[in-house]
Short mmCIF file of C-alpha atoms and ligand atoms in Angstrom, two decimals:
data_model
loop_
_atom_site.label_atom_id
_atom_site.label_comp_id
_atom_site.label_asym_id
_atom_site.label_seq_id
_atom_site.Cartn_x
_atom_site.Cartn_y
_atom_site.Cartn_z
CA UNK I 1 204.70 51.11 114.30
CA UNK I 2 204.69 50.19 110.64
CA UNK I 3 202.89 47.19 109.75
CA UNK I 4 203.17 45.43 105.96
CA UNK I 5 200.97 42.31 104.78
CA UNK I 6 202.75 39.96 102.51
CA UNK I 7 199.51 37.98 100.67
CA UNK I 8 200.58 34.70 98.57
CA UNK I 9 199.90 31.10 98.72
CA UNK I 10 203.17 30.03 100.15
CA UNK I 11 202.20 26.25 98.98
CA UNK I 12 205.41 25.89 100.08
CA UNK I 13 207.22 28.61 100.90
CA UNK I 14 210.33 29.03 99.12
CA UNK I 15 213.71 30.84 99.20
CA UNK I 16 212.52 33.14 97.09
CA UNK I 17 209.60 34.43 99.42
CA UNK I 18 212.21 34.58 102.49
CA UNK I 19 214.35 36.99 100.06
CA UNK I 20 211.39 39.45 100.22
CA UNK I 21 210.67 38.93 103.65
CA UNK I 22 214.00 39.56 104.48
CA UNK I 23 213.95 43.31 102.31
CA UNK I 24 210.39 44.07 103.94
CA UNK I 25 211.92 43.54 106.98
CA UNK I 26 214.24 46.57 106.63
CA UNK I 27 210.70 48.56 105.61
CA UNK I 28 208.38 47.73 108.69
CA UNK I 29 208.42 46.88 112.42
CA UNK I 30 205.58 44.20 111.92
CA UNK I 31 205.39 41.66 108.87
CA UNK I 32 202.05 39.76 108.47
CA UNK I 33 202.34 36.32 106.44
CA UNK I 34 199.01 36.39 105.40
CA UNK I 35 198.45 32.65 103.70
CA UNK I 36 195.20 32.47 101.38
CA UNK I 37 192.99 29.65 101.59
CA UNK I 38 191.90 27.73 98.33
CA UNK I 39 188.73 26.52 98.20
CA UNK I 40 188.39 25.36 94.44
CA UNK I 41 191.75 23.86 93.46
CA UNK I 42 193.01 22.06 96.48
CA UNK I 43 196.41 23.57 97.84
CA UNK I 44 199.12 20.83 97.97
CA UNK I 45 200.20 21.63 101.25
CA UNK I 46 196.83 22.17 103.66
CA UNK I 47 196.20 25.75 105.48
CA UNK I 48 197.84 24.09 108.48
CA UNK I 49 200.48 22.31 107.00
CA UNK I 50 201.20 25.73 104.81
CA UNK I 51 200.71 27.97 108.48
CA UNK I 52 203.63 25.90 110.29
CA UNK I 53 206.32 26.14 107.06
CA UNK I 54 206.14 29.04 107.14
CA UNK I 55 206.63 30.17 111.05
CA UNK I 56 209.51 27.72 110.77
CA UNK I 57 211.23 29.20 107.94
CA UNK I 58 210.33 32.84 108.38
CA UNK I 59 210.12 33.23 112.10
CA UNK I 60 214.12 32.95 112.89
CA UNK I 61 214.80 35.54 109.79
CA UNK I 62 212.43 38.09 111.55
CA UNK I 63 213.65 37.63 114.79
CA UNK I 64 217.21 38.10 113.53
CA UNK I 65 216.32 41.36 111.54
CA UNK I 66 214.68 42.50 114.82
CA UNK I 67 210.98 42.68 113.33
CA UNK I 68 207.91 41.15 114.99
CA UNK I 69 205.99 38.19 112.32
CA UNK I 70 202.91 36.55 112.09
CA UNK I 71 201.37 34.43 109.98
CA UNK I 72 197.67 33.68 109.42
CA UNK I 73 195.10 32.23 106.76
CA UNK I 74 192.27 34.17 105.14
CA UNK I 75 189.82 34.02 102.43
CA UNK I 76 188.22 37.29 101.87
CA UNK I 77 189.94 40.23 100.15
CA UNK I 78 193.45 41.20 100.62
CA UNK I 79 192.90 44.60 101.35
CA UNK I 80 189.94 44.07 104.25
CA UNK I 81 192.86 41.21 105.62
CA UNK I 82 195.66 44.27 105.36
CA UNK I 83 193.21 46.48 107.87
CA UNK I 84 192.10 43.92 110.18
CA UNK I 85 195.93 43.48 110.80
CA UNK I 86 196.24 47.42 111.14
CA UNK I 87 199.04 46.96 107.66
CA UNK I 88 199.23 50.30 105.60
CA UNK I 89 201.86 47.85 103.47
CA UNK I 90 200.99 44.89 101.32
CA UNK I 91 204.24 43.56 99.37
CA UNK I 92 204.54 41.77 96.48
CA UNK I 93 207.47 40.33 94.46
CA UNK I 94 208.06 40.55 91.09
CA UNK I 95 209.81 38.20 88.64
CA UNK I 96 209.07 38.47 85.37
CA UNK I 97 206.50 40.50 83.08
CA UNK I 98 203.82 38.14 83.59
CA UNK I 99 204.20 39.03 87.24
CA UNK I 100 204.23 42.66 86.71
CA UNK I 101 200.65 42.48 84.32
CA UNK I 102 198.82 40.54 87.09
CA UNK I 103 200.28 42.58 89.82
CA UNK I 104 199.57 45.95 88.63
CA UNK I 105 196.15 45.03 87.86
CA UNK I 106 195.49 43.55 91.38
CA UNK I 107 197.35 46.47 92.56
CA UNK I 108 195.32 49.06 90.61
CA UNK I 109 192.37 47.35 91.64
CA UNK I 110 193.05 46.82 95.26
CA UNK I 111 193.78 50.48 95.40
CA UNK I 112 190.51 51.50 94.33
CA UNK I 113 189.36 49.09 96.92
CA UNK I 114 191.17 50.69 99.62
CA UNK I 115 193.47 53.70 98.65
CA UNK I 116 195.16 54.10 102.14
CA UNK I 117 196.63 50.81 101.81
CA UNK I 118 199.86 51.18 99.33
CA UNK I 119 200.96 48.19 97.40
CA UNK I 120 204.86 47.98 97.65
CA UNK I 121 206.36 45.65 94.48
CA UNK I 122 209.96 44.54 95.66
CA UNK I 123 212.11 43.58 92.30
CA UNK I 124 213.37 39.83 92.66
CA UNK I 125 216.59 39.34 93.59
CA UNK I 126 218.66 37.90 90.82
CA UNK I 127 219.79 34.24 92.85
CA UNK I 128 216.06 33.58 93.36
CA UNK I 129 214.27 35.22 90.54
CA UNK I 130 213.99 31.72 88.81
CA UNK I 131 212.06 30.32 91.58
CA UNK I 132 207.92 29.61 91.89
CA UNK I 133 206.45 27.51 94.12
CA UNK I 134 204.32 25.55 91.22
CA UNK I 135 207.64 24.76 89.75
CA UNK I 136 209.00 23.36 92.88
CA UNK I 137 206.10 21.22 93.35
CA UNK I 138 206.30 19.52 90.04
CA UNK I 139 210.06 19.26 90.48
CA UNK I 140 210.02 17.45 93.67
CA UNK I 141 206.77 15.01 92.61
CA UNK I 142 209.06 13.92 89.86
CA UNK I 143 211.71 12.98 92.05
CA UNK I 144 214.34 16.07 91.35
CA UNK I 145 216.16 18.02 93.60
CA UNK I 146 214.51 21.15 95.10
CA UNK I 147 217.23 22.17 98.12
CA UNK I 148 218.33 24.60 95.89
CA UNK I 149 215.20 26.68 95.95
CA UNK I 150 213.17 25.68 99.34
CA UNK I 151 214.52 26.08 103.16
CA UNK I 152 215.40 23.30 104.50
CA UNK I 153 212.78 21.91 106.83
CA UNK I 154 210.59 22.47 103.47
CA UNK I 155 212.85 20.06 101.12
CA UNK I 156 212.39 17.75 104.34
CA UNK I 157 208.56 18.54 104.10
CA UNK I 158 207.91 17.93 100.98
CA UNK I 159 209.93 14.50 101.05
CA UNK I 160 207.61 13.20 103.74
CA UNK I 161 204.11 14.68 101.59
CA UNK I 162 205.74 12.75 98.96
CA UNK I 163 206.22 9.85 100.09
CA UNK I 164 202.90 8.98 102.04
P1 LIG H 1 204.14 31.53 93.63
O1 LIG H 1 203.76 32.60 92.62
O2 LIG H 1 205.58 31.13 93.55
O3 LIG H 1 203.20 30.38 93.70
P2 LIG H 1 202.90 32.93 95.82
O4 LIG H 1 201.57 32.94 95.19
O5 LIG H 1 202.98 32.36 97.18
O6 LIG H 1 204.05 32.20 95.02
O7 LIG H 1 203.51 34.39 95.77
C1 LIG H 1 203.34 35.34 96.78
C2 LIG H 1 204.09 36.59 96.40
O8 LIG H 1 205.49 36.29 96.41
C3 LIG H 1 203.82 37.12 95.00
O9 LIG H 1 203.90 38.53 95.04
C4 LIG H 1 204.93 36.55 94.18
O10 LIG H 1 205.21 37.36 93.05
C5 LIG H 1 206.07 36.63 95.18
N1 LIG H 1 207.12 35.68 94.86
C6 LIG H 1 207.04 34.35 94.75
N2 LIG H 1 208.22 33.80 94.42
C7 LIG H 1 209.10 34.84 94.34
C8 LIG H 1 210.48 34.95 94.00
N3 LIG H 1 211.20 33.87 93.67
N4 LIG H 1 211.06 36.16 94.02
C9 LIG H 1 210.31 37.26 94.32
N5 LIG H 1 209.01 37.23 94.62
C10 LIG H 1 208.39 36.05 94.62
#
């Protein structure tokens, strides 16, 4: 069974993290959702809060691709997170070059780290390339429209942080 770790803050998760979910999906059996937990600069969404968007959005995609999900928190390193969950995988997206120079650092760094664990970059897809979760978050506490880039029961989400 192939197992893959997708690491991120997912503060909230977006469309454009269920686009790589959906293409890791056609890569492993088993797709981890590992969420990581901020200590210094507070998270908008909390570790719980961030934990049940994303079951909600990503748990019907993986069920209809036929791959088994999970999602948990952690705050160590991503690569002791990838073996505890038995992952040989961890996937990252990139968007744009200032993805790319942070990633292949982390990914150069993490492989030193661990080399058995391979870091797989999946190239944005071009309808959701635009989209980052910081941007959403300043969209949507300004009072703009974010449907366009969040599932759903996110946009709903949000509303309700938003509003207390
Ligand atoms: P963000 O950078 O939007 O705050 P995360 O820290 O949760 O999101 O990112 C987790 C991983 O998902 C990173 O590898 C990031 O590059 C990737 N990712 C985030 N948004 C997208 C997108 N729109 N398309 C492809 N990959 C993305």
């Amino acid at each position: 069974m192939r197992i893959g770790l997708y690491p991120g803050s997912f503060d909230p998760v977006t469309l454009g993290h269920v686009d790589i979910v959906r293409r890791a999906a056609q890569l492993v059996d088993r797709l981890v959702i590992a969420i990581g937990a901020h200590h210094s600069k507070g998270p908008f969404f909390t570790d719980e809060e961030r934990i049940a968007l994303a079951r909600a959005a990503l748990e019907p995609v993986a069920s209809e691709l036929g791959i088994e999900l999970d999602v948990v928190v952690y705050d160590g390193l991503t690569v002791e997170t990838a073996k505890t969950a038995g992952a040989t995988v961890v996937f990252r997206g990139l968007r744009d070059a200032g993805d790319f120079d942070y990633e292949m650092q982390m990914a150069g760094m993490n492989a030193a780290l661990a080399p058995e664990i391979e870091t797989v970059f999946l190239a944005a897809s071009p309808g959701t390339r635009h989209i980052a979760a910081s941007l959403v978050r300043q969209i949507a506490a300004m009072g703009g429209d974010v449907s366009p880039f969040v599932p759903e029961l996110v946009n709903e989400a949000l509303a309700r942080k938003l509003a207390r």
